[in-house]
XYZ file of C-alpha atoms in Angstrom:
746
model
C 19.921 -40.230 7.953
C 18.190 -36.950 8.804
C 20.665 -34.288 9.914
C 23.705 -35.578 8.016
C 25.453 -33.433 5.434
C 25.800 -34.502 1.855
C 29.363 -33.065 1.729
C 31.683 -33.811 4.627
C 34.648 -31.810 3.261
C 32.917 -28.518 4.096
C 32.728 -29.340 7.794
C 35.828 -27.551 8.988
C 36.203 -25.393 12.083
C 39.338 -23.473 11.056
C 37.947 -20.140 12.193
C 38.042 -18.462 15.581
C 34.833 -18.350 17.598
C 34.182 -16.695 20.948
C 30.993 -17.124 23.013
C 29.312 -13.958 21.799
C 25.828 -12.852 22.860
C 22.261 -14.004 22.151
C 21.256 -10.470 21.224
C 20.890 -8.847 18.742
C 19.728 -11.642 16.478
C 21.369 -11.963 13.087
C 24.955 -11.344 12.003
C 25.989 -7.990 13.455
C 29.230 -6.150 12.675
C 30.424 -4.102 15.668
C 33.585 -2.653 14.171
C 35.852 -5.437 15.389
C 34.090 -8.637 14.480
C 30.699 -10.221 13.876
C 28.271 -11.527 16.491
C 25.962 -14.240 15.169
C 22.746 -15.183 16.974
C 19.982 -17.455 15.659
C 16.770 -18.350 17.476
C 15.308 -21.843 17.297
C 13.228 -23.326 20.101
C 13.307 -26.943 18.883
C 16.666 -27.284 17.137
C 19.358 -29.637 18.442
C 22.264 -27.814 16.768
C 22.878 -24.756 14.560
C 25.848 -24.220 12.241
C 27.130 -21.084 10.526
C 28.019 -21.665 6.864
C 30.512 -19.263 5.272
C 30.851 -18.737 1.522
C 33.654 -16.899 -0.257
C 31.694 -16.060 -3.421
C 28.123 -16.081 -4.677
C 29.161 -18.699 -7.235
C 30.365 -21.174 -4.606
C 28.588 -24.502 -4.790
C 29.325 -25.314 -1.146
C 30.416 -23.482 1.957
C 34.089 -23.035 2.738
C 33.496 -23.250 6.493
C 30.702 -24.802 8.512
C 31.051 -23.788 12.134
C 28.771 -25.052 14.929
C 27.505 -22.252 17.153
C 28.721 -23.388 20.544
C 26.571 -21.286 22.867
C 22.837 -21.414 23.498
C 21.081 -18.832 25.678
C 17.309 -18.339 25.900
C 16.919 -20.687 22.907
C 19.217 -18.495 20.798
C 22.335 -20.127 19.352
C 25.227 -17.687 19.215
C 28.939 -17.043 18.725
C 31.302 -14.145 18.090
C 33.695 -14.276 15.136
C 36.563 -11.765 15.414
C 37.885 -12.615 11.939
C 34.682 -11.923 9.963
C 34.101 -8.626 8.181
C 31.339 -6.834 6.247
C 30.790 -8.459 2.881
C 30.966 -11.988 4.287
C 28.380 -14.296 2.675
C 26.718 -16.766 5.000
C 23.853 -19.165 5.600
C 22.841 -21.468 8.427
C 22.190 -25.163 8.798
C 19.829 -26.294 11.535
C 19.668 -29.785 13.029
C 16.564 -31.223 14.627
C 13.850 -33.854 14.241
C 12.191 -34.624 10.918
C 8.620 -35.208 12.118
C 6.213 -33.475 9.703
C 3.151 -34.888 11.443
C 4.264 -33.069 14.589
C 5.220 -29.914 12.707
C 8.999 -30.444 12.729
C 10.697 -30.172 9.338
C 14.365 -29.824 10.235
C 16.745 -30.867 7.478
C 20.394 -29.912 7.900
C 21.022 -30.726 4.241
C 19.500 -27.315 3.584
C 21.414 -24.054 3.904
C 18.911 -21.488 5.191
C 18.719 -17.736 4.947
C 19.122 -16.005 8.300
C 15.745 -14.283 8.909
C 17.672 -11.300 10.333
C 20.007 -10.927 7.338
C 20.380 -7.211 6.563
C 21.519 -7.848 3.022
C 21.148 -10.576 0.404
C 24.364 -11.843 -1.129
C 22.754 -14.375 -3.460
C 19.244 -15.153 -4.606
C 17.578 -18.523 -5.110
C 18.719 -20.880 -7.833
C 15.782 -23.267 -8.158
C 16.237 -27.032 -8.094
C 14.672 -29.999 -6.324
C 17.288 -29.510 -3.611
C 15.472 -26.393 -2.390
C 12.767 -28.610 -0.896
C 13.226 -30.427 2.420
C 11.092 -33.347 1.238
C 11.692 -35.677 -1.689
C 9.950 -34.163 -4.708
C 10.227 -37.356 -6.718
C 8.268 -39.205 -4.027
C 5.580 -36.483 -4.215
C 5.175 -36.855 -0.472
C 6.008 -33.965 1.847
C 6.728 -36.416 4.678
C 9.612 -38.137 2.831
C 12.996 -36.675 3.845
C 15.242 -35.223 1.125
C 18.930 -36.147 1.108
C 19.810 -33.481 -1.468
C 22.136 -30.669 -0.385
C 21.066 -27.226 -1.587
C 24.260 -25.236 -0.883
C 24.802 -24.551 -4.589
C 21.533 -22.646 -4.940
C 20.499 -21.494 -1.479
C 19.841 -17.792 -0.822
C 22.639 -16.280 1.235
C 22.807 -13.409 3.674
C 25.665 -10.956 3.846
C 27.249 -9.126 6.756
C 26.789 -5.366 6.262
C 28.147 -2.157 7.724
C 25.259 0.105 8.712
C 27.317 3.324 8.665
C 25.808 6.022 6.433
C 25.970 9.798 6.294
C 22.356 10.917 6.505
C 23.448 14.546 6.234
C 20.967 15.699 8.841
C 18.001 13.875 7.296
C 14.755 14.176 9.256
C 11.288 12.690 8.842
C 8.889 15.142 7.131
C 6.118 14.113 9.576
C 3.298 15.444 7.426
C 0.094 15.712 9.412
C -2.359 12.959 8.563
C -5.105 15.279 7.335
C -2.668 16.941 4.929
C -1.351 13.653 3.554
C -1.754 12.606 -0.078
C -0.471 9.078 -0.742
C 0.837 7.871 -4.100
C 1.007 4.080 -4.345
C 3.854 3.027 -6.632
C 6.158 0.184 -7.564
C 9.871 0.986 -7.429
C 10.601 -0.592 -10.801
C 7.259 0.007 -12.490
C 7.285 3.753 -11.866
C 10.555 4.660 -13.573
C 11.369 1.730 -15.866
C 10.178 3.701 -18.919
C 10.667 7.244 -17.608
C 12.593 9.225 -20.262
C 13.782 11.774 -17.713
C 15.556 9.156 -15.593
C 19.057 8.132 -16.728
C 18.770 4.807 -18.494
C 21.073 2.992 -16.079
C 18.917 4.106 -13.141
C 15.483 3.326 -14.537
C 13.484 0.909 -12.428
C 15.711 1.307 -9.367
C 15.791 2.931 -5.947
C 18.221 5.464 -7.372
C 15.829 6.155 -10.238
C 13.031 6.925 -7.824
C 15.271 9.469 -6.133
C 16.136 11.366 -9.324
C 14.883 14.916 -9.954
C 12.634 13.712 -12.801
C 10.736 11.250 -10.602
C 10.496 13.652 -7.681
C 9.327 16.481 -9.943
C 6.352 14.401 -11.054
C 5.380 13.750 -7.444
C 5.773 17.443 -6.667
C 3.686 18.463 -9.670
C 0.856 16.326 -8.323
C 1.187 17.563 -4.757
C 2.043 14.125 -3.344
C 3.221 14.153 0.283
C 3.924 10.418 0.724
C 4.910 7.638 -1.631
C 3.721 4.178 -0.614
C 6.086 1.634 -2.125
C 4.832 -1.817 -2.927
C 6.938 -4.451 -1.133
C 10.689 -3.872 -1.241
C 11.565 -6.667 1.217
C 13.549 -9.294 -0.655
C 11.006 -11.705 -2.088
C 10.624 -15.192 -3.499
C 9.871 -15.638 -7.188
C 8.022 -18.947 -7.022
C 9.523 -21.781 -9.008
C 6.471 -22.211 -11.239
C 6.604 -18.517 -12.175
C 10.304 -18.668 -13.009
C 9.774 -21.817 -15.070
C 7.131 -19.923 -17.076
C 9.259 -16.827 -17.614
C 7.319 -14.796 -15.034
C 8.137 -13.340 -11.617
C 6.392 -12.167 -8.478
C 6.547 -8.548 -9.642
C 4.337 -7.126 -6.894
C 6.525 -8.693 -4.200
C 3.899 -9.981 -1.761
C 5.974 -13.101 -1.117
C 8.575 -12.089 1.446
C 11.790 -13.996 2.043
C 13.679 -11.467 4.178
C 12.058 -8.910 6.486
C 15.241 -6.811 6.762
C 16.798 -6.779 3.300
C 15.834 -4.438 0.442
C 15.385 -6.441 -2.744
C 18.599 -6.153 -4.759
C 16.637 -6.572 -8.003
C 15.469 -2.952 -7.647
C 18.968 -1.551 -7.263
C 21.428 -0.075 -9.719
C 24.213 -1.069 -7.332
C 25.709 -4.502 -7.893
C 27.057 -5.252 -4.416
C 24.899 -5.920 -1.323
C 26.360 -3.010 0.654
C 25.684 -0.717 -2.294
C 22.037 -1.817 -2.420
C 21.488 -0.666 1.168
C 23.306 2.606 0.551
C 21.226 3.222 -2.585
C 17.990 2.668 -0.699
C 19.054 5.100 2.010
C 20.047 7.695 -0.582
C 16.598 7.366 -2.189
C 14.910 7.975 1.154
C 17.161 10.963 1.835
C 16.354 12.497 -1.555
C 12.615 12.045 -1.070
C 12.788 13.515 2.411
C 14.704 16.519 1.106
C 11.764 17.029 -1.261
C 9.346 16.802 1.684
C 7.977 13.413 0.629
C 7.461 10.651 3.161
C 8.273 7.012 2.372
C 5.721 4.386 3.426
C 6.505 0.709 2.893
C 3.917 -1.905 2.006
C 4.991 -4.793 4.236
C 3.995 -8.453 4.335
C 4.293 -10.019 7.785
C 1.273 -12.296 7.538
C 3.039 -15.062 5.600
C 6.335 -15.882 3.897
C 7.338 -17.154 0.475
C 7.805 -20.718 1.725
C 4.216 -21.651 0.818
C 2.288 -24.649 2.131
C 3.508 -28.133 3.069
C 4.603 -28.663 -0.534
C 6.644 -25.456 -0.524
C 10.432 -25.003 -0.417
C 12.564 -24.773 2.712
C 14.356 -21.437 2.523
C 14.435 -19.931 6.009
C 11.823 -20.121 8.803
C 10.501 -23.558 7.847
C 13.915 -25.124 8.302
C 14.764 -22.927 11.262
C 11.782 -24.026 13.374
C 8.607 -24.754 11.422
C 6.454 -25.583 14.452
C 7.379 -22.319 16.160
C 7.159 -19.795 13.328
C 4.020 -20.958 11.493
C 0.397 -21.549 12.450
C -0.265 -25.257 12.066
C -3.560 -27.099 11.976
C -4.450 -28.045 15.572
C -5.616 -31.531 14.652
C -2.725 -32.269 12.261
C 0.507 -30.296 12.534
C 1.605 -31.545 9.134
C -0.541 -28.833 7.519
C -0.798 -25.073 7.834
C -3.568 -22.714 8.798
C -3.857 -20.431 5.806
C -5.588 -17.087 6.393
C -3.634 -15.451 3.565
C -4.291 -17.550 0.485
C -0.519 -18.010 0.149
C -0.115 -21.353 1.889
C 0.965 -20.336 5.371
C 0.390 -17.817 8.162
C 2.989 -16.594 10.644
C 2.246 -17.576 14.239
C 1.526 -14.341 16.104
C 1.108 -16.331 19.329
C 4.867 -16.955 19.388
C 6.809 -14.227 21.239
C 9.842 -14.550 18.988
C 7.657 -14.102 15.892
C 6.358 -10.881 17.379
C 9.951 -9.907 18.127
C 10.982 -10.645 14.536
C 8.269 -8.362 13.185
C 8.912 -5.587 15.700
C 12.672 -5.730 15.165
C 12.104 -5.502 11.430
C 9.759 -2.526 11.714
C 12.102 -0.645 14.036
C 15.036 -1.391 11.724
C 13.291 0.190 8.755
C 12.390 3.281 10.769
C 15.633 3.760 12.680
C 18.187 2.460 10.211
C 16.496 3.105 6.852
C 14.507 6.221 7.923
C 11.139 5.216 6.456
C 8.069 7.063 7.718
C 5.386 4.417 7.996
C 3.965 1.094 6.903
C 0.965 -0.344 5.140
C 0.355 -3.876 6.465
C -0.798 -6.409 3.895
C -3.718 -8.592 5.063
C -3.399 -7.073 8.507
C -6.319 -9.037 9.962
C -4.100 -12.124 9.831
C -1.750 -10.432 12.303
C -4.626 -9.934 14.736
C -5.660 -13.585 14.978
C -4.632 -14.632 18.472
C -6.523 -17.900 18.216
C -8.931 -18.239 15.298
C -10.983 -15.060 15.330
C -9.630 -11.609 14.659
C -8.946 -9.817 17.951
C -8.333 -6.092 17.664
C -6.785 -6.157 21.147
C -4.208 -8.765 20.193
C -0.629 -8.638 21.422
C 0.538 -7.252 18.087
C -1.460 -4.050 18.502
C -0.629 -3.753 22.200
C 3.088 -3.930 21.488
C 2.961 -1.297 18.750
C 0.864 1.018 20.920
C 3.543 1.149 23.626
C 6.561 1.136 21.293
C 8.306 4.538 21.444
C 9.492 4.247 17.833
C 6.568 2.682 16.002
C 3.773 4.516 17.794
C 5.038 7.706 16.146
C 4.985 6.616 12.482
C 2.136 6.228 10.022
C 0.413 2.851 10.411
C -2.015 1.656 7.741
C -3.899 -1.634 7.805
C -5.290 -3.579 4.906
C -8.150 -4.561 7.226
C -8.987 -7.985 5.884
C -7.590 -11.432 5.239
C -9.050 -14.558 3.638
C -10.121 -16.324 6.825
C -13.513 -16.434 8.491
C -14.419 -13.044 9.957
C -11.399 -11.479 8.320
C -13.164 -8.399 6.911
C -12.492 -5.875 9.678
C -12.921 -2.455 8.063
C -13.544 0.028 10.870
C -12.484 -2.289 13.687
C -8.816 -1.451 14.126
C -7.676 0.424 17.245
C -6.298 3.918 17.747
C -3.060 4.850 15.917
C -4.244 2.885 12.888
C -5.602 4.101 9.591
C -7.223 1.609 7.220
C -7.618 1.003 3.534
C -11.338 1.718 3.330
C -12.692 -0.996 1.055
C -16.243 0.197 1.685
C -15.302 3.619 0.345
C -13.875 2.069 -2.832
C -16.917 -0.096 -3.466
C -19.482 2.623 -2.725
C -17.840 5.256 -4.934
C -17.469 2.774 -7.779
C -21.089 1.681 -7.535
C -22.359 5.267 -7.480
C -20.570 6.212 -10.693
C -21.438 2.911 -12.345
C -25.093 3.818 -11.685
C -25.763 0.662 -9.717
C -28.150 2.409 -7.350
C -28.243 2.090 -3.589
C -29.246 4.591 -0.935
C -27.520 7.941 -1.280
C -26.866 8.070 2.475
C -24.021 5.549 2.207
C -22.417 7.519 -0.611
C -22.661 10.683 1.511
C -21.196 8.887 4.510
C -18.187 7.715 2.511
C -17.699 11.186 1.032
C -17.533 12.722 4.498
C -14.993 10.375 6.064
C -16.998 7.244 6.982
C -17.980 8.363 10.469
C -20.058 5.188 10.824
C -16.827 3.186 10.795
C -14.433 5.370 12.762
C -16.203 7.896 14.991
C -17.660 5.411 17.504
C -14.308 4.888 19.243
C -12.992 8.416 18.897
C -11.011 7.998 15.696
C -10.802 10.806 13.156
C -11.457 11.032 9.404
C -7.796 10.297 8.696
C -8.474 6.728 9.844
C -10.039 6.286 6.400
C -7.516 5.799 3.605
C -9.757 6.572 0.651
C -9.003 4.946 -2.679
C -10.871 4.098 -5.843
C -8.163 1.909 -7.340
C -4.998 0.249 -6.049
C -2.396 -2.184 -7.331
C -4.867 -5.020 -6.727
C -7.707 -4.875 -9.265
C -8.402 -2.742 -12.315
C -6.447 0.462 -12.766
C -8.615 3.563 -13.252
C -8.623 3.528 -17.042
C -9.434 -0.176 -17.193
C -12.204 0.241 -14.609
C -14.006 2.426 -17.158
C -13.056 0.260 -20.148
C -13.604 -3.368 -19.140
C -16.315 -5.276 -17.369
C -14.492 -8.601 -17.489
C -10.902 -9.242 -16.418
C -8.358 -10.289 -19.032
C -5.689 -12.140 -17.070
C -4.613 -14.795 -19.561
C -1.044 -13.470 -19.532
C -0.793 -14.760 -15.955
C -1.080 -18.320 -17.304
C -3.839 -19.290 -14.868
C -6.631 -19.618 -17.465
C -8.149 -16.317 -16.294
C -9.173 -17.893 -12.975
C -7.167 -15.453 -10.877
C -8.195 -11.915 -9.965
C -11.481 -10.442 -8.783
C -14.500 -11.069 -11.016
C -16.790 -8.505 -9.375
C -15.235 -5.078 -9.815
C -18.155 -2.621 -9.440
C -17.056 -0.871 -12.608
C -18.705 0.128 -15.873
C -17.257 -0.146 -19.369
C -19.466 2.700 -20.646
C -21.388 0.382 -22.958
C -18.576 -1.232 -24.959
C -16.197 -3.908 -23.735
C -12.534 -3.072 -24.254
C -10.775 -0.455 -26.331
C -12.771 1.317 -29.046
C -12.402 4.080 -31.632
C -15.848 5.454 -30.867
C -15.204 9.098 -29.834
C -18.395 9.334 -27.775
C -17.546 6.233 -25.736
C -13.983 7.431 -25.190
C -15.215 10.873 -24.116
C -17.601 9.260 -21.640
C -14.823 7.063 -20.271
C -12.576 10.078 -19.745
C -15.394 11.858 -17.952
C -16.019 8.849 -15.736
C -12.341 8.778 -14.798
C -12.543 12.462 -13.933
C -15.639 11.807 -11.845
C -13.954 9.053 -9.874
C -10.722 10.994 -9.389
C -12.494 14.210 -8.406
C -14.724 12.343 -5.940
C -11.602 10.938 -4.296
C -10.106 14.406 -3.860
C -13.369 15.946 -2.644
C -13.771 13.333 0.114
C -12.814 13.660 3.765
C -10.090 11.274 4.871
C -6.678 10.524 3.379
C -6.683 10.180 -0.417
C -4.520 7.521 -2.041
C -3.789 7.592 -5.764
C -2.800 4.451 -7.603
C 0.426 5.427 -9.343
C -0.177 5.661 -13.084
C -3.879 6.476 -12.967
C -3.035 10.130 -13.542
C -1.028 9.037 -16.630
C -3.989 7.080 -18.066
C -2.070 3.854 -17.543
C -3.755 0.704 -18.829
C -3.021 -2.946 -18.084
C -5.134 -4.141 -20.988
C -7.834 -5.430 -18.658
C -5.487 -7.442 -16.429
C -6.733 -6.891 -12.881
C -4.146 -9.101 -11.179
C -0.845 -8.213 -12.836
C 1.193 -9.521 -9.909
C 3.519 -11.511 -12.166
C 3.884 -9.064 -15.067
C 7.318 -7.441 -14.983
C 6.821 -5.819 -18.386
C 4.919 -3.071 -20.200
C 1.662 -4.277 -18.640
C 2.895 -2.968 -15.278
C 5.487 -0.348 -16.232
C 4.119 3.185 -16.381
C 4.056 4.824 -19.798
C 5.219 8.449 -19.758
C 4.664 9.153 -23.475
C 1.280 10.880 -23.239
C -0.934 11.957 -26.107
C -2.972 15.170 -26.015
C -5.978 13.640 -24.258
C -3.806 11.892 -21.680
C -1.920 15.102 -20.964
C -5.221 16.925 -20.513
C -6.356 14.303 -18.009
C -3.077 14.676 -16.111
C -3.611 18.433 -15.919
C -7.137 17.854 -14.628
C -5.778 15.615 -11.871
C -3.233 18.251 -10.898
C -5.907 20.942 -10.822
C -8.252 18.964 -8.587
C -5.412 18.024 -6.240
C -4.413 21.674 -5.995
C -7.988 22.490 -5.023
C -7.762 19.866 -2.283
C -4.471 21.343 -1.080
C -5.844 24.896 -1.036
C -9.127 24.241 0.750
C -9.101 23.467 4.498
C -12.731 22.352 4.347
C -11.627 19.336 2.276
C -8.993 18.335 4.843
C -10.873 18.488 8.122
C -9.376 16.754 11.161
C -12.832 16.215 12.680
C -16.056 14.853 11.304
C -18.851 17.109 10.103
C -21.679 17.469 12.598
C -24.402 18.569 10.188
C -25.537 21.310 12.516
C -25.195 25.033 12.950
C -22.045 25.885 14.845
C -21.781 28.743 17.328
C -24.746 30.578 15.942
C -23.598 30.462 12.322
C -26.346 31.082 9.826
C -25.652 27.851 7.948
C -24.610 24.323 8.903
C -21.054 23.056 8.571
C -22.424 20.741 5.857
C -25.715 20.593 3.988
C -26.924 17.998 1.491
C -29.139 19.374 -1.254
C -31.594 18.016 -3.774
C -31.600 19.590 -7.273
C -34.422 21.821 -6.023
C -31.925 23.520 -3.749
C -33.656 22.217 -0.633
C -32.065 19.864 1.881
C -32.683 16.177 1.316
C -35.583 14.713 3.261
C -35.384 11.541 5.336
C -37.304 9.737 2.614
C -34.812 10.835 -0.040
C -31.849 9.851 2.139
C -33.044 6.256 2.309
C -34.349 6.083 -1.223
C -32.466 4.168 -3.860
C -33.744 6.506 -6.561
C -31.751 9.666 -5.747
C -28.994 9.991 -8.341
C -28.209 13.706 -8.166
C -27.124 15.568 -5.046
C -25.355 18.723 -3.997
C -23.232 19.293 -0.921
C -22.418 22.674 0.598
C -19.251 22.686 2.743
C -19.005 25.690 5.029
C -15.402 26.861 5.245
C -16.171 29.249 8.078
C -17.545 26.527 10.365
C -14.569 24.183 10.497
C -14.277 24.659 14.272
C -10.640 23.482 14.372
C -7.296 25.061 15.156
C -3.894 24.629 13.551
C -0.748 23.550 15.385
C -0.158 27.156 16.484
C -3.628 27.411 18.013
C -5.024 29.628 15.280
C -8.614 29.109 14.168
C -8.833 27.385 10.805
C -11.207 28.830 8.262
C -11.420 28.680 4.515
C -13.690 29.008 1.544
C -17.183 27.597 1.330
C -17.550 25.078 -1.467
C -20.473 23.662 -3.395
C -20.152 20.290 -5.105
C -22.827 18.989 -7.475
C -22.851 15.313 -8.465
C -25.065 13.309 -10.777
C -24.665 9.737 -11.970
C -27.764 9.715 -14.174
C -27.310 9.973 -17.959
C -29.469 13.065 -18.514
C -28.696 16.688 -17.559
C -30.007 17.952 -14.229
C -31.009 21.513 -13.404
C -29.612 22.450 -9.990
C -31.039 25.405 -8.097
C -28.039 26.921 -6.323
C -28.151 27.468 -2.538
C -28.602 30.817 -0.848
C -25.792 33.190 0.028
C -25.260 36.802 1.054
C -26.284 39.442 -1.509
C -22.640 40.313 -2.177
C -21.586 36.684 -2.780
C -21.601 34.487 -5.876
C -20.759 30.889 -6.742
C -17.640 30.845 -8.946
C -16.940 27.626 -10.887
C -13.787 25.647 -10.116
C -14.201 22.631 -12.380
C -16.825 20.657 -14.249
C -15.963 17.169 -15.492
C -18.194 17.673 -18.553
C -16.692 20.913 -19.824
C -14.035 23.528 -19.352
C -15.119 26.337 -17.052
C -14.806 30.101 -17.252
C -13.682 31.212 -13.805
C -14.719 34.777 -14.593
C -18.327 33.652 -14.556
C -20.363 33.666 -11.370
C -23.720 32.273 -10.319
C -26.222 33.482 -7.785
C -28.954 31.723 -5.843
C -31.376 33.063 -8.426
C -29.645 30.974 -11.099
C -29.992 27.391 -12.204
C -26.944 25.395 -13.135
C -27.436 22.751 -15.822
C -25.215 19.877 -14.787
C -24.548 17.468 -17.614
C -25.330 13.798 -17.122
C -22.722 11.764 -15.219
C -20.735 14.765 -14.004
C -19.315 16.654 -11.047
C -19.089 20.422 -10.815
C -17.480 22.372 -7.971
C -17.878 26.024 -6.990
C -16.371 28.376 -4.442
C -18.404 31.089 -2.698
C -16.761 34.489 -3.256
C -17.720 37.913 -1.963
C -17.252 41.400 -3.300
C -20.005 41.268 -5.896
C -22.697 43.946 -6.379
C -25.597 43.485 -3.987
C -28.134 43.596 -6.787
C -28.673 40.835 -9.310
C -27.261 41.586 -12.725
C -27.268 39.630 -15.943
C -23.739 38.739 -16.979
C -22.324 39.594 -20.341
C -22.530 36.960 -22.997
C -19.533 35.645 -24.836
C -18.690 32.670 -22.659
C -18.376 29.250 -24.233
C -21.392 27.942 -26.065
C -21.237 24.675 -24.159
C -21.371 26.413 -20.770
C -24.383 25.594 -18.600
C -27.218 28.024 -18.964
C -27.694 30.760 -16.390
C -31.369 31.496 -15.849
C -31.995 34.437 -13.537
C -35.113 34.096 -11.462
C -35.174 30.289 -11.436
C -34.367 28.319 -8.347
C -34.237 29.691 -4.845
C -34.778 33.407 -4.306
């Protein structure tokens, strides 16, 4: 009958238990013993299952928790110590049509487990319903103790050696999105035994690469212990990306060099400490919108067996099924106070205990659904706003989910920055030559004030990105039009089919030198645009290394060379890496590229020029007609470094250089008349994506700059030149743009 164990011999109570406390939840070592507390609103009994070894096929002790306070079952065990493996069995009604899926034949993972002592060993027993009946309402009598994931009691003591959070200001932040394993698995500078691990990410070789780029924060794809779905394992694949959380507190032991659970936690902390010492913040990509238990046909691993009707959002008209705003089968119920507590406890744990500096929330709109619609004033945001710990860290939303009205770019409240999907799409379309009014491109380039300024947010609310883990990497964006996801074994049905990219005229890899040169230039254009934009730039890790996934734009299950970064660069790839470093250094050096406030497009305090001016190739400001025209493909933007009108943290006025950026997405060269300046000033080139530049050259407002087709060029305004116009000596490169004195603006 439901609730009976398959093995009676394990039901022994030969272990001391005291009443204990209902808080904190989980199994907590206090130096003398272990307090165990488990929340379940609808359970009739909860038992603690103790295992001696990860190879045990059944528990050695199964102890009922005798106390229940505020719906938390609890007990104190003076004889337990760190390293103890454990699970829980929960008794209650088996009524799937009413949302209850209790099955005490299943050992469950404590949702508050700080460490994982054993992963999942897949079998039919991992499902609470009878798989052979192919009916999720038929109760399973199989006991899963032999293959259930187990928690482990841990000791949280660690010598942080005075570690502090770098607390880089938002407007000075450069984010590098990376996968713990994928980044260093093939890195020759990382000791072989540490490659692909937390320890590997903390080595000097890995940190030196981040430093050479100028990265201030590394955003790690999910490190919470995850579920590798059974169908993936059966096909020799895994959930490499990790967006399938099993435990919200435990770092995934599969990314650790350490072999014991306590060592995994220590290794993660040491990685964070090393990165902090290097001045690099650690941001975690976290998944609180769903769990790895899937839909009604999914396994029972933790929350489903603990209290399905409480933890998950069920269909109002039939509690047998789940509301799915995530595309992953289930959605956590943010209307339940204890679900909110679970998420908040997890977030605080990672900040206070593991010292991370912020979070990027996957499908964050799902967390804001109080009822059906997305509500930006939901309890989740209110709680974070008043939390003394979490209100001080970096908070980034992926501002969409898969439900109705889930696309919420620009609608999140204060404290939050957002992955700006509109920025990504607009920048891609511009360089693909797909047309559209230039005013949207300009708006994205200057921080997306249309999305964030209306409620007093700043440019740093926009996390700008051209590529991310999800979709084509940068090289593939310029190489493929169509996705090539057959390796995922889903008949190429998965992944986005509309990518706003351009393959430069040939699909896939080619030996044509002209096509390859154009593709490299397009990558430079996209990367340079990212670094010339207001807001917070985010680089997809590997783009700077010319990483390719062979056209796979959904490599979530590819734990192999498709996803692992290749560090063996040829001459062209090394040159592209140096270009990326150079453009990033320009961004770091120039305050006008890192403004804390939006441009106003007006003269400030009597200055002779505006803080920003948008120019046609004629050198004149764009007209209203041109702004709204879909035919403008070439523009210039003058950024006045003396009109920033901001102060640094010491109250000093911020000023910097004035920059000129010329952009053209049309195939033919464009003659740009350069804007006016003082007689003693000249425009000195910084970079041009079509050619190398001679920084000893200079250009005046009497000159015309020939910008090659599909290119960006950037200049800095420098003084100290003779007041009179002079022709410059010849001898610069033959492929340099012509300098024609007397043309353009006088």
